[in-house]
Coordinates of C-alpha atoms in Angstrom, one line a residue:
M1 CA 0.0 0.0 0.0
G2 CA 2.8 2.4 0.8
K3 CA 4.6 1.8 -2.4
T4 CA 1.5 2.2 -4.5
F5 CA 0.2 5.2 -2.5
A6 CA -0.2 7.5 -5.5
F7 CA -2.3 4.9 -7.4
W8 CA -4.8 4.5 -4.5
V9 CA -5.1 8.3 -4.0
V10 CA -5.8 8.8 -7.7
L11 CA -8.3 5.9 -7.8
F12 CA -10.3 7.1 -4.8
A13 CA -10.3 10.7 -6.2
V14 CA -11.9 9.3 -9.3
L15 CA -14.4 7.2 -7.3
G16 CA -15.3 10.3 -5.2
F17 CA -16.0 12.2 -8.5
L18 CA -18.0 9.3 -10.0
L19 CA -19.9 8.4 -6.8
P20 CA -20.3 11.7 -5.0
D21 CA -23.4 10.7 -3.0
T22 CA -21.5 7.7 -1.5
F23 CA -18.4 9.5 -0.5
R24 CA -20.0 12.8 0.5
Q25 CA -21.3 10.9 3.6
L26 CA -17.7 10.6 4.9
T27 CA -17.3 14.4 5.2
P28 CA -18.2 14.5 8.9
W29 CA -15.5 11.9 9.5
I30 CA -12.6 13.8 7.9
V31 CA -11.3 15.1 11.3
T32 CA -11.6 11.7 12.9
L33 CA -9.7 10.1 10.0
L34 CA -6.9 12.7 10.2
G35 CA -6.7 12.1 14.0
I36 CA -6.2 8.3 13.3
I37 CA -3.4 9.1 10.8
M38 CA -1.7 11.4 13.3
F39 CA -2.0 8.8 16.1
G40 CA -0.1 6.4 13.7
M41 CA 2.6 9.1 13.3
G42 CA 2.8 9.3 17.1
L43 CA 3.4 5.6 17.3
T44 CA 6.5 5.9 15.1
I45 CA 8.0 9.3 16.2
S46 CA 11.0 8.9 18.5
A47 CA 13.2 11.0 20.8
D48 CA 16.0 10.6 18.2
D49 CA 13.9 12.7 15.8
F50 CA 14.2 15.6 18.3
R51 CA 17.8 14.9 19.2
E52 CA 18.5 15.6 15.5
V53 CA 17.3 19.2 16.2
A54 CA 19.8 19.6 19.0
R55 CA 22.6 18.1 16.9
R56 CA 21.9 20.2 13.8
P57 CA 19.9 23.3 14.8
F58 CA 21.0 25.3 11.7
D59 CA 20.0 22.6 9.2
V60 CA 16.6 22.0 10.8
G61 CA 16.1 25.8 11.2
V62 CA 16.6 26.3 7.5
G63 CA 14.1 23.5 6.8
V64 CA 11.4 24.8 9.2
L65 CA 11.7 28.4 8.1
S66 CA 11.6 27.4 4.4
Q67 CA 8.5 25.3 5.1
F68 CA 6.6 28.2 6.8
L69 CA 7.8 31.0 4.5
I70 CA 8.1 29.6 1.0
M71 CA 4.8 27.8 0.6
P72 CA 2.6 30.4 2.2
L73 CA 4.2 33.2 0.1
L74 CA 4.0 31.2 -3.1
A75 CA 0.3 30.6 -2.4
V76 CA -0.3 34.3 -2.0
L77 CA 1.6 35.0 -5.2
L78 CA -0.5 32.5 -7.1
T79 CA -3.8 33.8 -5.8
R80 CA -2.8 37.3 -7.0
L81 CA -1.7 36.1 -10.5
I82 CA -4.4 33.6 -11.3
P83 CA -8.1 34.6 -11.0
M84 CA -10.1 32.2 -8.7
P85 CA -13.1 32.2 -6.3
P86 CA -12.4 33.5 -2.8
E87 CA -13.0 30.0 -1.3
V88 CA -10.4 28.5 -3.6
A89 CA -7.9 31.3 -2.9
A90 CA -8.4 30.7 0.9
G91 CA -7.9 26.9 0.3
V92 CA -4.7 27.4 -1.6
I93 CA -3.3 29.7 1.1
L94 CA -4.4 27.2 3.8
V95 CA -2.7 24.2 2.3
G96 CA 0.4 26.4 1.8
C97 CA 0.4 27.2 5.6
C98 CA 0.2 23.6 6.6
P99 CA 3.3 21.7 8.0
G100 CA 5.3 19.2 6.0
G101 CA 3.6 15.9 5.0
T102 CA 4.9 12.6 6.4
S103 CA 5.2 11.2 2.9
S104 CA 8.1 13.7 2.4
N105 CA 10.2 11.4 4.5
V106 CA 9.7 8.4 2.2
M107 CA 10.4 10.6 -0.9
T108 CA 13.6 11.9 0.7
Y109 CA 14.7 8.3 1.2
L110 CA 14.0 7.5 -2.4
S111 CA 15.9 10.6 -3.5
K112 CA 19.0 9.5 -1.5
G113 CA 18.6 12.6 0.5
D114 CA 19.1 13.3 4.3
V115 CA 16.2 11.3 5.8
A116 CA 17.0 12.2 9.4
L117 CA 16.8 15.9 8.5
S118 CA 13.5 15.4 6.7
V119 CA 12.0 13.5 9.7
A120 CA 13.2 16.2 12.1
C121 CA 11.7 19.0 10.0
T122 CA 8.4 17.2 9.6
S123 CA 8.2 16.6 13.4
V124 CA 9.1 20.2 14.3
T125 CA 6.7 21.8 11.7
T126 CA 3.9 19.4 12.9
L127 CA 4.4 20.4 16.5
L128 CA 4.5 24.1 15.6
A129 CA 1.4 23.9 13.4
P130 CA -1.2 24.8 16.1
L131 CA 0.5 28.2 16.5
V132 CA 2.0 28.9 13.1
T133 CA -0.7 27.7 10.7
P134 CA -3.6 29.7 12.2
F135 CA -1.4 32.8 12.5
L136 CA -0.4 32.5 8.8
V137 CA -3.9 31.8 7.6
L138 CA -5.2 34.8 9.6
M139 CA -2.5 37.1 8.1
L140 CA -2.7 35.9 4.5
A141 CA -6.3 34.5 3.9
S142 CA -8.6 36.8 5.9
E143 CA -9.1 39.1 2.9
Y144 CA -10.9 36.2 1.2
L145 CA -12.9 34.6 4.0
P146 CA -13.3 35.2 7.7
V147 CA -10.7 33.4 9.8
N148 CA -11.2 32.2 13.4
A149 CA -7.6 31.7 14.4
G150 CA -8.4 30.7 18.0
A151 CA -10.9 28.0 16.9
M152 CA -8.4 26.8 14.3
F153 CA -5.7 26.6 17.0
L154 CA -7.9 24.4 19.2
S155 CA -8.9 22.2 16.3
I156 CA -5.2 21.5 15.3
V157 CA -4.4 20.8 18.9
K158 CA -7.2 18.2 19.0
V159 CA -6.6 16.7 15.6
V160 CA -2.8 16.8 15.5
L161 CA -1.1 17.3 18.9
L162 CA -3.4 15.2 21.0
P163 CA -3.3 12.1 18.7
L164 CA 0.5 12.5 18.4
A165 CA 0.9 12.6 22.2
L166 CA -1.4 9.6 22.7
G167 CA 0.6 7.6 20.1
F168 CA 3.9 8.6 21.7
L169 CA 2.5 7.6 25.1
A170 CA 1.4 4.3 23.7
Q171 CA 5.0 3.6 22.7
K172 CA 6.0 3.9 26.3
L173 CA 3.1 2.1 28.0
L174 CA 2.3 -0.6 25.4
P175 CA 5.6 -1.3 23.5
S176 CA 4.6 -4.9 22.5
F177 CA 1.3 -3.6 21.1
V178 CA 3.1 -0.8 19.2
R179 CA 5.6 -3.2 17.7
A180 CA 2.8 -5.5 16.5
A181 CA 0.8 -2.5 15.1
I182 CA 3.7 -0.7 13.2
P183 CA 3.6 -3.0 10.1
A184 CA -0.1 -2.1 9.6
L185 CA 0.4 1.6 9.8
P186 CA 1.1 2.3 6.1
L187 CA -2.3 0.6 5.4
V188 CA -4.0 2.7 8.0
S189 CA -2.4 6.0 6.7
V190 CA -3.2 5.2 3.1
T191 CA -6.8 4.3 3.9
G192 CA -7.3 7.5 5.9
I193 CA -5.8 9.8 3.2
V194 CA -7.7 8.2 0.3
L195 CA -11.0 8.4 2.2
I196 CA -10.4 12.1 3.0
V197 CA -9.6 12.8 -0.6
A198 CA -12.7 10.9 -1.8
A199 CA -15.0 12.7 0.7
V200 CA -13.7 16.2 -0.3
V201 CA -14.0 15.4 -4.1
G202 CA -17.5 13.9 -3.6
A203 CA -18.7 16.9 -1.6
S204 CA -17.3 19.4 -4.2
K205 CA -18.0 17.7 -7.5
G206 CA -20.0 20.6 -8.9
A207 CA -17.2 23.1 -8.1
I208 CA -14.5 20.8 -9.5
V209 CA -16.5 20.5 -12.8
Q210 CA -16.6 24.3 -13.0
S211 CA -13.1 25.3 -11.9
G212 CA -11.2 22.0 -11.5
L213 CA -8.6 22.7 -14.2
T214 CA -7.7 26.1 -12.7
I215 CA -7.3 24.5 -9.2
F216 CA -5.2 21.7 -10.7
A217 CA -2.9 24.2 -12.5
V218 CA -2.5 26.2 -9.3
V219 CA -1.7 23.1 -7.3
V220 CA 0.9 21.9 -9.8
L221 CA 2.6 25.3 -9.9
H222 CA 2.5 25.6 -6.1
N223 CA 4.0 22.1 -5.6
G224 CA 6.6 22.5 -8.3
L225 CA 7.7 25.9 -7.3
G226 CA 8.0 24.6 -3.7
Y227 CA 10.5 22.0 -4.7
M228 CA 12.5 24.4 -6.8
V229 CA 12.6 27.4 -4.3
G230 CA 13.2 25.0 -1.4
F231 CA 16.2 23.5 -3.2
F232 CA 17.7 26.8 -4.0
A233 CA 17.0 28.3 -0.6
A234 CA 18.9 25.4 1.0
R235 CA 21.8 25.9 -1.5
A236 CA 21.9 29.6 -0.6
F237 CA 22.6 28.6 3.0
G238 CA 25.5 26.3 1.8
L239 CA 23.9 23.0 2.6
S240 CA 25.1 19.8 1.0
L241 CA 23.2 18.1 -1.9
A242 CA 21.6 15.5 0.4
K243 CA 20.3 18.2 2.7
R244 CA 19.1 20.3 -0.3
K245 CA 17.1 17.2 -1.5
A246 CA 15.5 16.8 1.9
I247 CA 14.5 20.4 2.3
A248 CA 13.2 20.7 -1.3
I249 CA 10.9 17.7 -0.8
E250 CA 10.0 18.9 2.7
V251 CA 8.9 22.3 1.4
G252 CA 7.1 21.0 -1.7
M253 CA 5.0 18.3 0.1
Q254 CA 2.4 19.5 2.5
N255 CA 0.2 17.8 5.1
S256 CA -2.7 18.3 2.8
G257 CA -4.9 16.0 4.9
L258 CA -4.8 18.6 7.6
G259 CA -5.5 21.3 5.0
A260 CA -8.6 19.4 3.9
A261 CA -9.9 18.9 7.4
L262 CA -9.4 22.6 8.4
A263 CA -10.9 23.9 5.1
T264 CA -14.0 21.7 5.6
A265 CA -14.4 22.7 9.2
F266 CA -13.7 26.5 8.9
F267 CA -14.4 27.5 5.3
S268 CA -16.3 25.3 2.9
P269 CA -16.0 22.0 0.9
L270 CA -14.9 24.1 -2.1
A271 CA -12.0 25.5 0.0
A272 CA -10.9 21.9 0.7
V273 CA -10.5 21.0 -3.0
P274 CA -7.0 22.5 -3.4
S275 CA -5.9 20.2 -0.4
A276 CA -7.6 17.2 -2.0
I277 CA -6.0 17.8 -5.3
F278 CA -2.6 18.5 -3.6
S279 CA -2.9 15.1 -1.9
V280 CA -3.3 13.4 -5.3
W281 CA -0.7 15.4 -7.1
H282 CA 2.2 15.7 -4.6
N283 CA 2.5 12.0 -4.3
I284 CA 2.9 11.6 -8.0
S285 CA 5.2 14.6 -8.4
G286 CA 7.2 13.6 -5.3
A287 CA 7.9 10.2 -6.7
L288 CA 9.0 11.7 -10.0
F289 CA 11.2 14.3 -8.3
A290 CA 12.7 11.8 -6.0
N291 CA 13.6 9.5 -8.9
Y292 CA 15.3 12.4 -10.7
M293 CA 17.2 13.6 -7.6
A294 CA 18.4 10.1 -6.8
R295 CA 20.6 10.2 -9.9
Q296 CA 22.2 13.5 -8.9
T297 CA 25.5 13.4 -7.0
E298 CA 27.7 16.1 -5.4
D299 CA 30.4 15.7 -8.1
D300 CA 27.8 16.0 -10.9
P301 CA 27.9 19.6 -12.3
R302 CA 24.1 19.4 -13.1
A303 CA 23.4 19.0 -9.3

């Protein structure tokens, strides 16, 4: 399931579009599904992930700042350049303000990048998300739709931090259970993400028919520019090629499941469409980008 993640996401996006009445019923469960995914992340997170921050504060700092500066600013730029409804603009900015996605760690591994740096950046941005994401959305998206930053903060705490903490606690209290459960986590995560995507697509079929191509173009540009600007930002700070790969992928791949959950809860199903399309596209582009970057080496002039 993990290796064929992109296929399943695309399949369920299509099913959500073809059977909207079936998958629309899952919309109230989006937050619960995301909580289950974050609980699974909590089962696998370790103290070593945070020791990496202490060992390499500069590298992690570059990754975290790049994550929370590049994607939000690119989102604002795209909403200024490409005409789109206010709900879509708010959704594009929201997904840009989300922390890094956990699949970025897998793509970094496939690219022969610095996996430890990628995991540390994902962990730190996820923990910072309750504060940083609502603040950025309030600053950047409030001109399009009303933003309740306080309620968004509480929602992220409940759907991200609390499940993470429970998963981490389960590691300590039930180690044998966790060891037995870990092999099934890819299946749980893939199932949760594809059901979120199908629910959002099913709930927004009409809007996708009207403006789906525009949203897809914006998502492709946002994601691709994230990889590129993240890579060159890391290079500007003098980081090695392996670190540049990690930060480029970390910046370009968002926790779009969180974006879909927040957009559905605080804006509208239409605002969740950019996150749903991002979930589909970044797993395809991430695999392609990782495959290309795996062939680049430090002594290759093209790198």
